[in-house]
PDB file of C-alpha atoms in Angstrom:
ATOM      1  CA  GLY A 103     -50.566 106.959 139.247  1.00 81.00           C
ATOM      2  CA  ASP A 104     -50.688 103.564 140.882  1.00 86.00           C
ATOM      3  CA  SER A 105     -53.922 101.620 140.730  1.00 90.00           C
ATOM      4  CA  VAL A 106     -55.445  98.260 141.630  1.00 93.00           C
ATOM      5  CA  THR A 107     -58.256  96.638 139.686  1.00 94.00           C
ATOM      6  CA  GLN A 108     -60.289  93.790 141.139  1.00 93.00           C
ATOM      7  CA  MET A 109     -62.939  91.647 139.539  1.00 86.00           C
ATOM      8  CA  GLU A 110     -66.361  93.034 140.200  1.00 83.00           C
ATOM      9  CA  GLY A 111     -68.624  91.240 142.576  1.00 84.00           C
ATOM     10  CA  PRO A 112     -70.630  90.026 144.110  1.00 94.00           C
ATOM     11  CA  VAL A 113     -69.334  86.492 143.817  1.00 96.00           C
ATOM     12  CA  THR A 114     -71.587  83.706 145.065  1.00 97.00           C
ATOM     13  CA  LEU A 115     -70.279  80.162 145.483  1.00 97.00           C
ATOM     14  CA  SER A 116     -71.437  76.940 147.051  1.00 97.00           C
ATOM     15  CA  GLU A 117     -69.500  75.528 149.968  1.00 97.00           C
ATOM     16  CA  GLU A 118     -66.374  73.549 148.893  1.00 97.00           C
ATOM     17  CA  ALA A 119     -66.201  75.311 145.520  1.00 97.00           C
ATOM     18  CA  PHE A 120     -62.944  76.683 144.133  1.00 98.00           C
ATOM     19  CA  LEU A 121     -62.431  80.413 144.507  1.00 97.00           C
ATOM     20  CA  THR A 122     -60.523  82.832 142.321  1.00 97.00           C
ATOM     21  CA  ILE A 123     -60.679  86.590 142.771  1.00 97.00           C
ATOM     22  CA  ASN A 124     -58.710  88.433 140.127  1.00 97.00           C
ATOM     23  CA  CYS A 125     -56.488  91.371 140.936  1.00 97.00           C
ATOM     24  CA  THR A 126     -54.260  93.303 138.563  1.00 97.00           C
ATOM     25  CA  TYR A 127     -52.206  96.352 139.290  1.00 96.00           C
ATOM     26  CA  THR A 128     -50.503  99.288 137.599  1.00 94.00           C
ATOM     27  CA  ALA A 129     -47.441 100.666 139.320  1.00 91.00           C
ATOM     28  CA  THR A 130     -43.921 101.761 138.644  1.00 86.00           C
ATOM     29  CA  GLY A 131     -41.093 100.139 140.509  1.00 84.00           C
ATOM     30  CA  TYR A 132     -41.502  97.083 142.717  1.00 86.00           C
ATOM     31  CA  PRO A 133     -44.525  97.313 144.978  1.00 91.00           C
ATOM     32  CA  SER A 134     -45.486  94.897 147.732  1.00 92.00           C
ATOM     33  CA  LEU A 135     -48.896  93.289 147.254  1.00 95.00           C
ATOM     34  CA  PHE A 136     -51.527  92.446 149.846  1.00 95.00           C
ATOM     35  CA  TRP A 137     -54.921  90.852 150.292  1.00 96.00           C
ATOM     36  CA  TYR A 138     -57.077  92.158 153.110  1.00 95.00           C
ATOM     37  CA  VAL A 139     -60.396  90.661 154.235  1.00 96.00           C
ATOM     38  CA  GLN A 140     -63.323  92.474 155.847  1.00 93.00           C
ATOM     39  CA  TYR A 141     -65.910  90.395 157.690  1.00 93.00           C
ATOM     40  CA  PRO A 142     -69.355  91.918 158.235  1.00 89.00           C
ATOM     41  CA  GLY A 143     -69.330  94.779 160.717  1.00 86.00           C
ATOM     42  CA  GLU A 144     -65.561  94.677 161.184  1.00 87.00           C
ATOM     43  CA  GLY A 145     -62.449  96.470 159.991  1.00 88.00           C
ATOM     44  CA  LEU A 146     -60.033  95.016 157.461  1.00 91.00           C
ATOM     45  CA  GLN A 147     -57.563  92.299 158.413  1.00 92.00           C
ATOM     46  CA  LEU A 148     -54.412  91.384 156.559  1.00 93.00           C
ATOM     47  CA  LEU A 149     -54.919  87.989 154.916  1.00 96.00           C
ATOM     48  CA  LEU A 150     -51.629  87.532 153.068  1.00 96.00           C
ATOM     49  CA  LYS A 151     -48.861  89.444 151.348  1.00 94.00           C
ATOM     50  CA  ALA A 152     -46.002  89.093 148.878  1.00 95.00           C
ATOM     51  CA  THR A 153     -43.086  91.458 148.619  1.00 91.00           C
ATOM     52  CA  LYS A 154     -41.344  90.459 145.390  1.00 91.00           C
ATOM     53  CA  ALA A 155     -41.967  88.800 142.056  1.00 93.00           C
ATOM     54  CA  ASP A 156     -42.816  85.065 142.176  1.00 95.00           C
ATOM     55  CA  ASP A 157     -43.408  85.176 145.936  1.00 95.00           C
ATOM     56  CA  LYS A 158     -46.457  83.238 147.084  1.00 97.00           C
ATOM     57  CA  GLY A 159     -48.396  84.509 150.062  1.00 96.00           C
ATOM     58  CA  SER A 160     -50.606  82.041 151.914  1.00 97.00           C
ATOM     59  CA  ASN A 161     -52.833  81.983 154.963  1.00 96.00           C
ATOM     60  CA  LYS A 162     -55.936  80.061 156.116  1.00 95.00           C
ATOM     61  CA  GLY A 163     -55.999  78.060 152.868  1.00 97.00           C
ATOM     62  CA  PHE A 164     -55.855  81.168 150.680  1.00 98.00           C
ATOM     63  CA  GLU A 165     -52.964  81.706 148.275  1.00 98.00           C
ATOM     64  CA  ALA A 166     -51.809  84.402 145.875  1.00 98.00           C
ATOM     65  CA  THR A 167     -48.699  84.583 143.701  1.00 98.00           C
ATOM     66  CA  TYR A 168     -47.000  87.842 142.719  1.00 97.00           C
ATOM     67  CA  ARG A 169     -46.781  87.732 138.919  1.00 96.00           C
ATOM     68  CA  LYS A 170     -44.782  90.652 137.617  1.00 94.00           C
ATOM     69  CA  GLU A 171     -45.045  89.582 133.980  1.00 94.00           C
ATOM     70  CA  THR A 172     -48.835  89.806 134.100  1.00 95.00           C
ATOM     71  CA  THR A 173     -48.982  92.438 136.911  1.00 96.00           C
ATOM     72  CA  SER A 174     -51.389  90.206 138.791  1.00 97.00           C
ATOM     73  CA  PHE A 175     -51.975  88.898 142.307  1.00 98.00           C
ATOM     74  CA  HIS A 176     -55.018  86.648 142.050  1.00 98.00           C
ATOM     75  CA  LEU A 177     -56.479  85.215 145.249  1.00 98.00           C
ATOM     76  CA  GLU A 178     -57.334  81.494 145.272  1.00 98.00           C
ATOM     77  CA  LYS A 179     -58.743  78.947 147.664  1.00 98.00           C
ATOM     78  CA  GLY A 180     -59.370  75.325 146.844  1.00 97.00           C
ATOM     79  CA  SER A 181     -62.483  74.781 148.961  1.00 96.00           C
ATOM     80  CA  VAL A 182     -64.403  77.716 150.386  1.00 97.00           C
ATOM     81  CA  GLN A 183     -66.485  77.624 153.552  1.00 97.00           C
ATOM     82  CA  VAL A 184     -69.506  79.637 154.631  1.00 97.00           C
ATOM     83  CA  SER A 185     -67.226  81.419 157.106  1.00 96.00           C
ATOM     84  CA  ASP A 186     -65.197  82.819 154.182  1.00 97.00           C
ATOM     85  CA  SER A 187     -68.094  85.102 153.255  1.00 97.00           C
ATOM     86  CA  ALA A 188     -66.609  88.592 153.394  1.00 96.00           C
ATOM     87  CA  VAL A 189     -65.299  91.447 151.262  1.00 94.00           C
ATOM     88  CA  TYR A 190     -61.791  90.937 149.896  1.00 96.00           C
ATOM     89  CA  PHE A 191     -59.500  93.857 149.043  1.00 94.00           C
ATOM     90  CA  CYS A 192     -56.356  93.728 146.960  1.00 95.00           C
ATOM     91  CA  ALA A 193     -53.767  96.415 147.711  1.00 93.00           C
ATOM     92  CA  LEU A 194     -50.309  97.524 146.712  1.00 92.00           C
ATOM     93  CA  SER A 195     -47.687  99.447 148.645  1.00 90.00           C
ATOM     94  CA  LYS A 196     -44.552 101.260 147.628  1.00 84.00           C
ATOM     95  CA  GLY A 197     -43.367 102.075 151.105  1.00 73.00           C
ATOM     96  CA  SER A 198     -44.681 105.449 152.158  1.00 74.00           C
ATOM     97  CA  ALA A 199     -48.033 105.929 153.870  1.00 66.00           C
ATOM     98  CA  ARG A 200     -49.375 107.798 150.864  1.00 66.00           C
ATOM     99  CA  GLN A 201     -48.441 104.937 148.560  1.00 74.00           C
ATOM    100  CA  LEU A 202     -50.795 102.244 149.856  1.00 84.00           C
ATOM    101  CA  THR A 203     -53.499 101.799 147.235  1.00 89.00           C
ATOM    102  CA  PHE A 204     -56.585  99.619 147.691  1.00 91.00           C
ATOM    103  CA  GLY A 205     -58.817  98.047 145.094  1.00 92.00           C
ATOM    104  CA  SER A 206     -62.564  98.561 145.317  1.00 91.00           C
ATOM    105  CA  GLY A 207     -63.224  95.218 147.006  1.00 93.00           C
ATOM    106  CA  THR A 208     -64.998  92.013 145.975  1.00 94.00           C
ATOM    107  CA  GLN A 209     -67.947  90.720 147.955  1.00 95.00           C
ATOM    108  CA  LEU A 210     -67.893  86.922 148.381  1.00 97.00           C
ATOM    109  CA  THR A 211     -70.901  84.986 149.602  1.00 97.00           C
ATOM    110  CA  VAL A 212     -70.599  81.259 150.232  1.00 97.00           C
ATOM    111  CA  LEU A 213     -73.827  79.293 150.474  1.00 97.00           C
ATOM    112  CA  PRO A 214     -74.176  76.047 152.474  1.00 95.00           C
TER     113      PRO A 214
ATOM    114  CA  ASP B1456     -56.838  91.437 168.230  1.00 58.00           C
ATOM    115  CA  ALA B1457     -55.007  94.745 167.984  1.00 67.00           C
ATOM    116  CA  GLY B1458     -56.223  97.244 170.566  1.00 90.00           C
ATOM    117  CA  ILE B1459     -57.899  99.879 168.437  1.00 94.00           C
ATOM    118  CA  THR B1460     -61.050 101.647 169.545  1.00 94.00           C
ATOM    119  CA  GLN B1461     -62.984 104.053 167.373  1.00 96.00           C
ATOM    120  CA  SER B1462     -65.643 106.342 168.774  1.00 95.00           C
ATOM    121  CA  PRO B1463     -68.402 106.935 168.131  1.00 96.00           C
ATOM    122  CA  ARG B1464     -69.426 103.814 166.181  1.00 95.00           C
ATOM    123  CA  HIS B1465     -72.344 105.616 164.573  1.00 96.00           C
ATOM    124  CA  LYS B1466     -73.126 109.290 164.185  1.00 97.00           C
ATOM    125  CA  VAL B1467     -75.816 111.270 162.416  1.00 97.00           C
ATOM    126  CA  THR B1468     -75.232 114.986 162.037  1.00 96.00           C
ATOM    127  CA  GLU B1469     -76.423 117.945 160.013  1.00 96.00           C
ATOM    128  CA  THR B1470     -74.668 119.769 157.210  1.00 97.00           C
ATOM    129  CA  GLY B1471     -72.425 122.539 158.492  1.00 97.00           C
ATOM    130  CA  THR B1472     -71.795 121.136 161.948  1.00 96.00           C
ATOM    131  CA  PRO B1473     -68.334 120.185 163.187  1.00 96.00           C
ATOM    132  CA  VAL B1474     -67.661 116.510 163.868  1.00 97.00           C
ATOM    133  CA  THR B1475     -64.730 114.819 165.594  1.00 98.00           C
ATOM    134  CA  LEU B1476     -63.978 111.132 165.365  1.00 98.00           C
ATOM    135  CA  ARG B1477     -61.572 109.524 167.790  1.00 98.00           C
ATOM    136  CA  CYS B1478     -59.164 106.642 167.375  1.00 97.00           C
ATOM    137  CA  HIS B1479     -57.452 105.179 170.425  1.00 97.00           C
ATOM    138  CA  GLN B1480     -54.764 102.481 170.340  1.00 97.00           C
ATOM    139  CA  THR B1481     -53.133 100.465 173.081  1.00 96.00           C
ATOM    140  CA  GLU B1482     -50.366  98.970 170.885  1.00 92.00           C
ATOM    141  CA  ASN B1483     -47.925 101.901 170.985  1.00 92.00           C
ATOM    142  CA  HIS B1484     -47.621 101.752 167.190  1.00 93.00           C
ATOM    143  CA  ARG B1485     -45.918 104.705 165.537  1.00 92.00           C
ATOM    144  CA  TYR B1486     -48.149 105.043 162.474  1.00 92.00           C
ATOM    145  CA  MET B1487     -51.839 105.876 162.525  1.00 94.00           C
ATOM    146  CA  TYR B1488     -54.135 106.403 159.552  1.00 94.00           C
ATOM    147  CA  TRP B1489     -57.617 107.601 158.747  1.00 96.00           C
ATOM    148  CA  TYR B1490     -59.366 106.089 155.742  1.00 95.00           C
ATOM    149  CA  ARG B1491     -62.834 106.474 154.321  1.00 96.00           C
ATOM    150  CA  GLN B1492     -64.657 103.601 152.644  1.00 92.00           C
ATOM    151  CA  ASP B1493     -67.194 104.271 149.928  1.00 91.00           C
ATOM    152  CA  PRO B1494     -68.890 101.859 147.520  1.00 85.00           C
ATOM    153  CA  GLY B1495     -66.863 101.423 144.355  1.00 81.00           C
ATOM    154  CA  HIS B1496     -63.839 103.241 145.766  1.00 83.00           C
ATOM    155  CA  GLY B1497     -62.339 100.824 148.230  1.00 84.00           C
ATOM    156  CA  LEU B1498     -60.439 102.627 150.969  1.00 90.00           C
ATOM    157  CA  ARG B1499     -58.959 106.061 150.433  1.00 92.00           C
ATOM    158  CA  LEU B1500     -56.422 107.678 152.736  1.00 93.00           C
ATOM    159  CA  ILE B1501     -57.506 110.933 154.358  1.00 96.00           C
ATOM    160  CA  HIS B1502     -54.592 111.741 156.683  1.00 95.00           C
ATOM    161  CA  TYR B1503     -51.906 109.828 158.481  1.00 94.00           C
ATOM    162  CA  SER B1504     -49.506 110.340 161.349  1.00 94.00           C
ATOM    163  CA  TYR B1505     -45.944 109.144 161.787  1.00 92.00           C
ATOM    164  CA  GLY B1506     -45.537 110.349 165.361  1.00 92.00           C
ATOM    165  CA  VAL B1507     -46.846 112.738 167.974  1.00 93.00           C
ATOM    166  CA  LYS B1508     -47.655 116.050 166.289  1.00 91.00           C
ATOM    167  CA  ASP B1509     -46.386 114.644 162.950  1.00 94.00           C
ATOM    168  CA  THR B1510     -49.139 114.330 160.382  1.00 95.00           C
ATOM    169  CA  ASP B1511     -49.517 114.524 156.631  1.00 93.00           C
ATOM    170  CA  LYS B1512     -52.229 114.598 154.001  1.00 94.00           C
ATOM    171  CA  GLY B1513     -53.527 111.669 152.051  1.00 91.00           C
ATOM    172  CA  GLU B1514     -55.439 111.339 148.814  1.00 89.00           C
ATOM    173  CA  VAL B1515     -58.741 112.880 150.000  1.00 94.00           C
ATOM    174  CA  SER B1516     -57.778 115.359 152.726  1.00 95.00           C
ATOM    175  CA  ASP B1517     -59.895 118.359 151.687  1.00 96.00           C
ATOM    176  CA  GLY B1518     -62.433 119.232 154.392  1.00 96.00           C
ATOM    177  CA  TYR B1519     -60.639 117.188 157.072  1.00 97.00           C
ATOM    178  CA  SER B1520     -58.061 117.966 159.719  1.00 97.00           C
ATOM    179  CA  VAL B1521     -56.292 115.727 162.212  1.00 97.00           C
ATOM    180  CA  SER B1522     -54.397 115.982 165.443  1.00 97.00           C
ATOM    181  CA  ARG B1523     -52.176 113.645 167.403  1.00 97.00           C
ATOM    182  CA  SER B1524     -51.123 115.021 170.778  1.00 95.00           C
ATOM    183  CA  LYS B1525     -50.431 111.586 172.297  1.00 95.00           C
ATOM    184  CA  THR B1526     -49.102 108.364 170.795  1.00 95.00           C
ATOM    185  CA  GLU B1527     -52.345 106.564 171.512  1.00 96.00           C
ATOM    186  CA  ASP B1528     -54.894 109.060 170.165  1.00 97.00           C
ATOM    187  CA  PHE B1529     -55.538 110.260 166.619  1.00 98.00           C
ATOM    188  CA  LEU B1530     -58.456 112.610 166.045  1.00 98.00           C
ATOM    189  CA  LEU B1531     -60.187 113.306 162.745  1.00 98.00           C
ATOM    190  CA  THR B1532     -62.200 116.535 162.504  1.00 98.00           C
ATOM    191  CA  LEU B1533     -64.685 117.594 159.885  1.00 97.00           C
ATOM    192  CA  GLU B1534     -64.758 121.351 160.401  1.00 93.00           C
ATOM    193  CA  SER B1535     -68.087 121.808 158.615  1.00 96.00           C
ATOM    194  CA  ALA B1536     -69.651 118.522 157.590  1.00 96.00           C
ATOM    195  CA  THR B1537     -71.093 118.085 154.091  1.00 97.00           C
ATOM    196  CA  SER B1538     -73.285 115.356 152.650  1.00 96.00           C
ATOM    197  CA  SER B1539     -70.336 114.145 150.532  1.00 96.00           C
ATOM    198  CA  GLN B1540     -68.602 113.194 153.792  1.00 97.00           C
ATOM    199  CA  THR B1541     -71.234 110.585 154.554  1.00 97.00           C
ATOM    200  CA  SER B1542     -69.104 107.461 154.692  1.00 97.00           C
ATOM    201  CA  VAL B1543     -67.609 104.759 156.854  1.00 95.00           C
ATOM    202  CA  TYR B1544     -64.393 105.943 158.484  1.00 97.00           C
ATOM    203  CA  PHE B1545     -61.679 103.531 159.516  1.00 95.00           C
ATOM    204  CA  CYS B1546     -58.692 104.135 161.697  1.00 96.00           C
ATOM    205  CA  ALA B1547     -55.653 101.928 161.213  1.00 94.00           C
ATOM    206  CA  ILE B1548     -52.291 101.517 162.916  1.00 93.00           C
ATOM    207  CA  SER B1549     -48.975  99.946 161.995  1.00 90.00           C
ATOM    208  CA  GLU B1550     -45.503  99.587 163.444  1.00 86.00           C
ATOM    209  CA  VAL B1551     -43.852 100.119 160.083  1.00 79.00           C
ATOM    210  CA  THR B1552     -45.395 102.276 157.394  1.00 71.00           C
ATOM    211  CA  ASN B1553     -47.725 100.296 155.162  1.00 69.00           C
ATOM    212  CA  GLU B1554     -46.721  96.943 156.609  1.00 73.00           C
ATOM    213  CA  LYS B1555     -49.551  94.947 158.175  1.00 82.00           C
ATOM    214  CA  LEU B1556     -52.105  97.562 159.023  1.00 89.00           C
ATOM    215  CA  PHE B1557     -54.525  96.807 161.864  1.00 90.00           C
ATOM    216  CA  PHE B1558     -57.938  98.373 161.450  1.00 92.00           C
ATOM    217  CA  GLY B1559     -60.561  99.520 163.892  1.00 93.00           C
ATOM    218  CA  SER B1560     -64.201  98.534 163.510  1.00 92.00           C
ATOM    219  CA  GLY B1561     -65.162 101.758 161.789  1.00 94.00           C
ATOM    220  CA  THR B1562     -67.451 104.738 162.328  1.00 96.00           C
ATOM    221  CA  GLN B1563     -70.578 105.084 160.223  1.00 96.00           C
ATOM    222  CA  LEU B1564     -71.122 108.817 159.675  1.00 97.00           C
ATOM    223  CA  SER B1565     -74.261 110.192 158.077  1.00 97.00           C
ATOM    224  CA  VAL B1566     -74.441 113.891 157.212  1.00 97.00           C
ATOM    225  CA  LEU B1567     -78.000 115.006 156.495  1.00 95.00           C
TER     226      LEU B1567
END
């Protein structure tokens, strides 16, 4: 079946450091890919998405490129802030409600 | 912020008792979902609804039932709670299946 694998956390960075959170997926067909973010005590929020190969999703300084050849959708940010501390989830979707698959999440802590 | 309210926010109950969690939306979105979040597993779909009285099972539906008698309300029932159902439960809504889900703030359920 479909699956999403994220780098294990927790990840701890200093403010203004470069961030990469790795995400790879296994799926047949052509899934859409998402990054969701969960701030402490809250539900998940959509951060960015890409619907086809080579698409780049971006939002709030975060970027991720849909790489079909490496089945990856790595999340990057050039300069993290303390306010970026959260849990980040990679997910893939193939259209139906039962076909939205989440990774296990990566905890990011940014220190001042 | 999307208008999603989950109740209760926290609940402690005993093994064998019935429990009902409520999700209320003010967005008039067609799709509603119940997920559970457990360490190391990310989010897993329990049940979802694609309209009033239209529901279907997700990945981890055993031991759970749902009902949707009105567009705005989606109830999750644990008929006889077990300790393995201790988890954080999230309700989500979307206009189109699997596109940009909006999540509630979650319900922390502890089954003792």
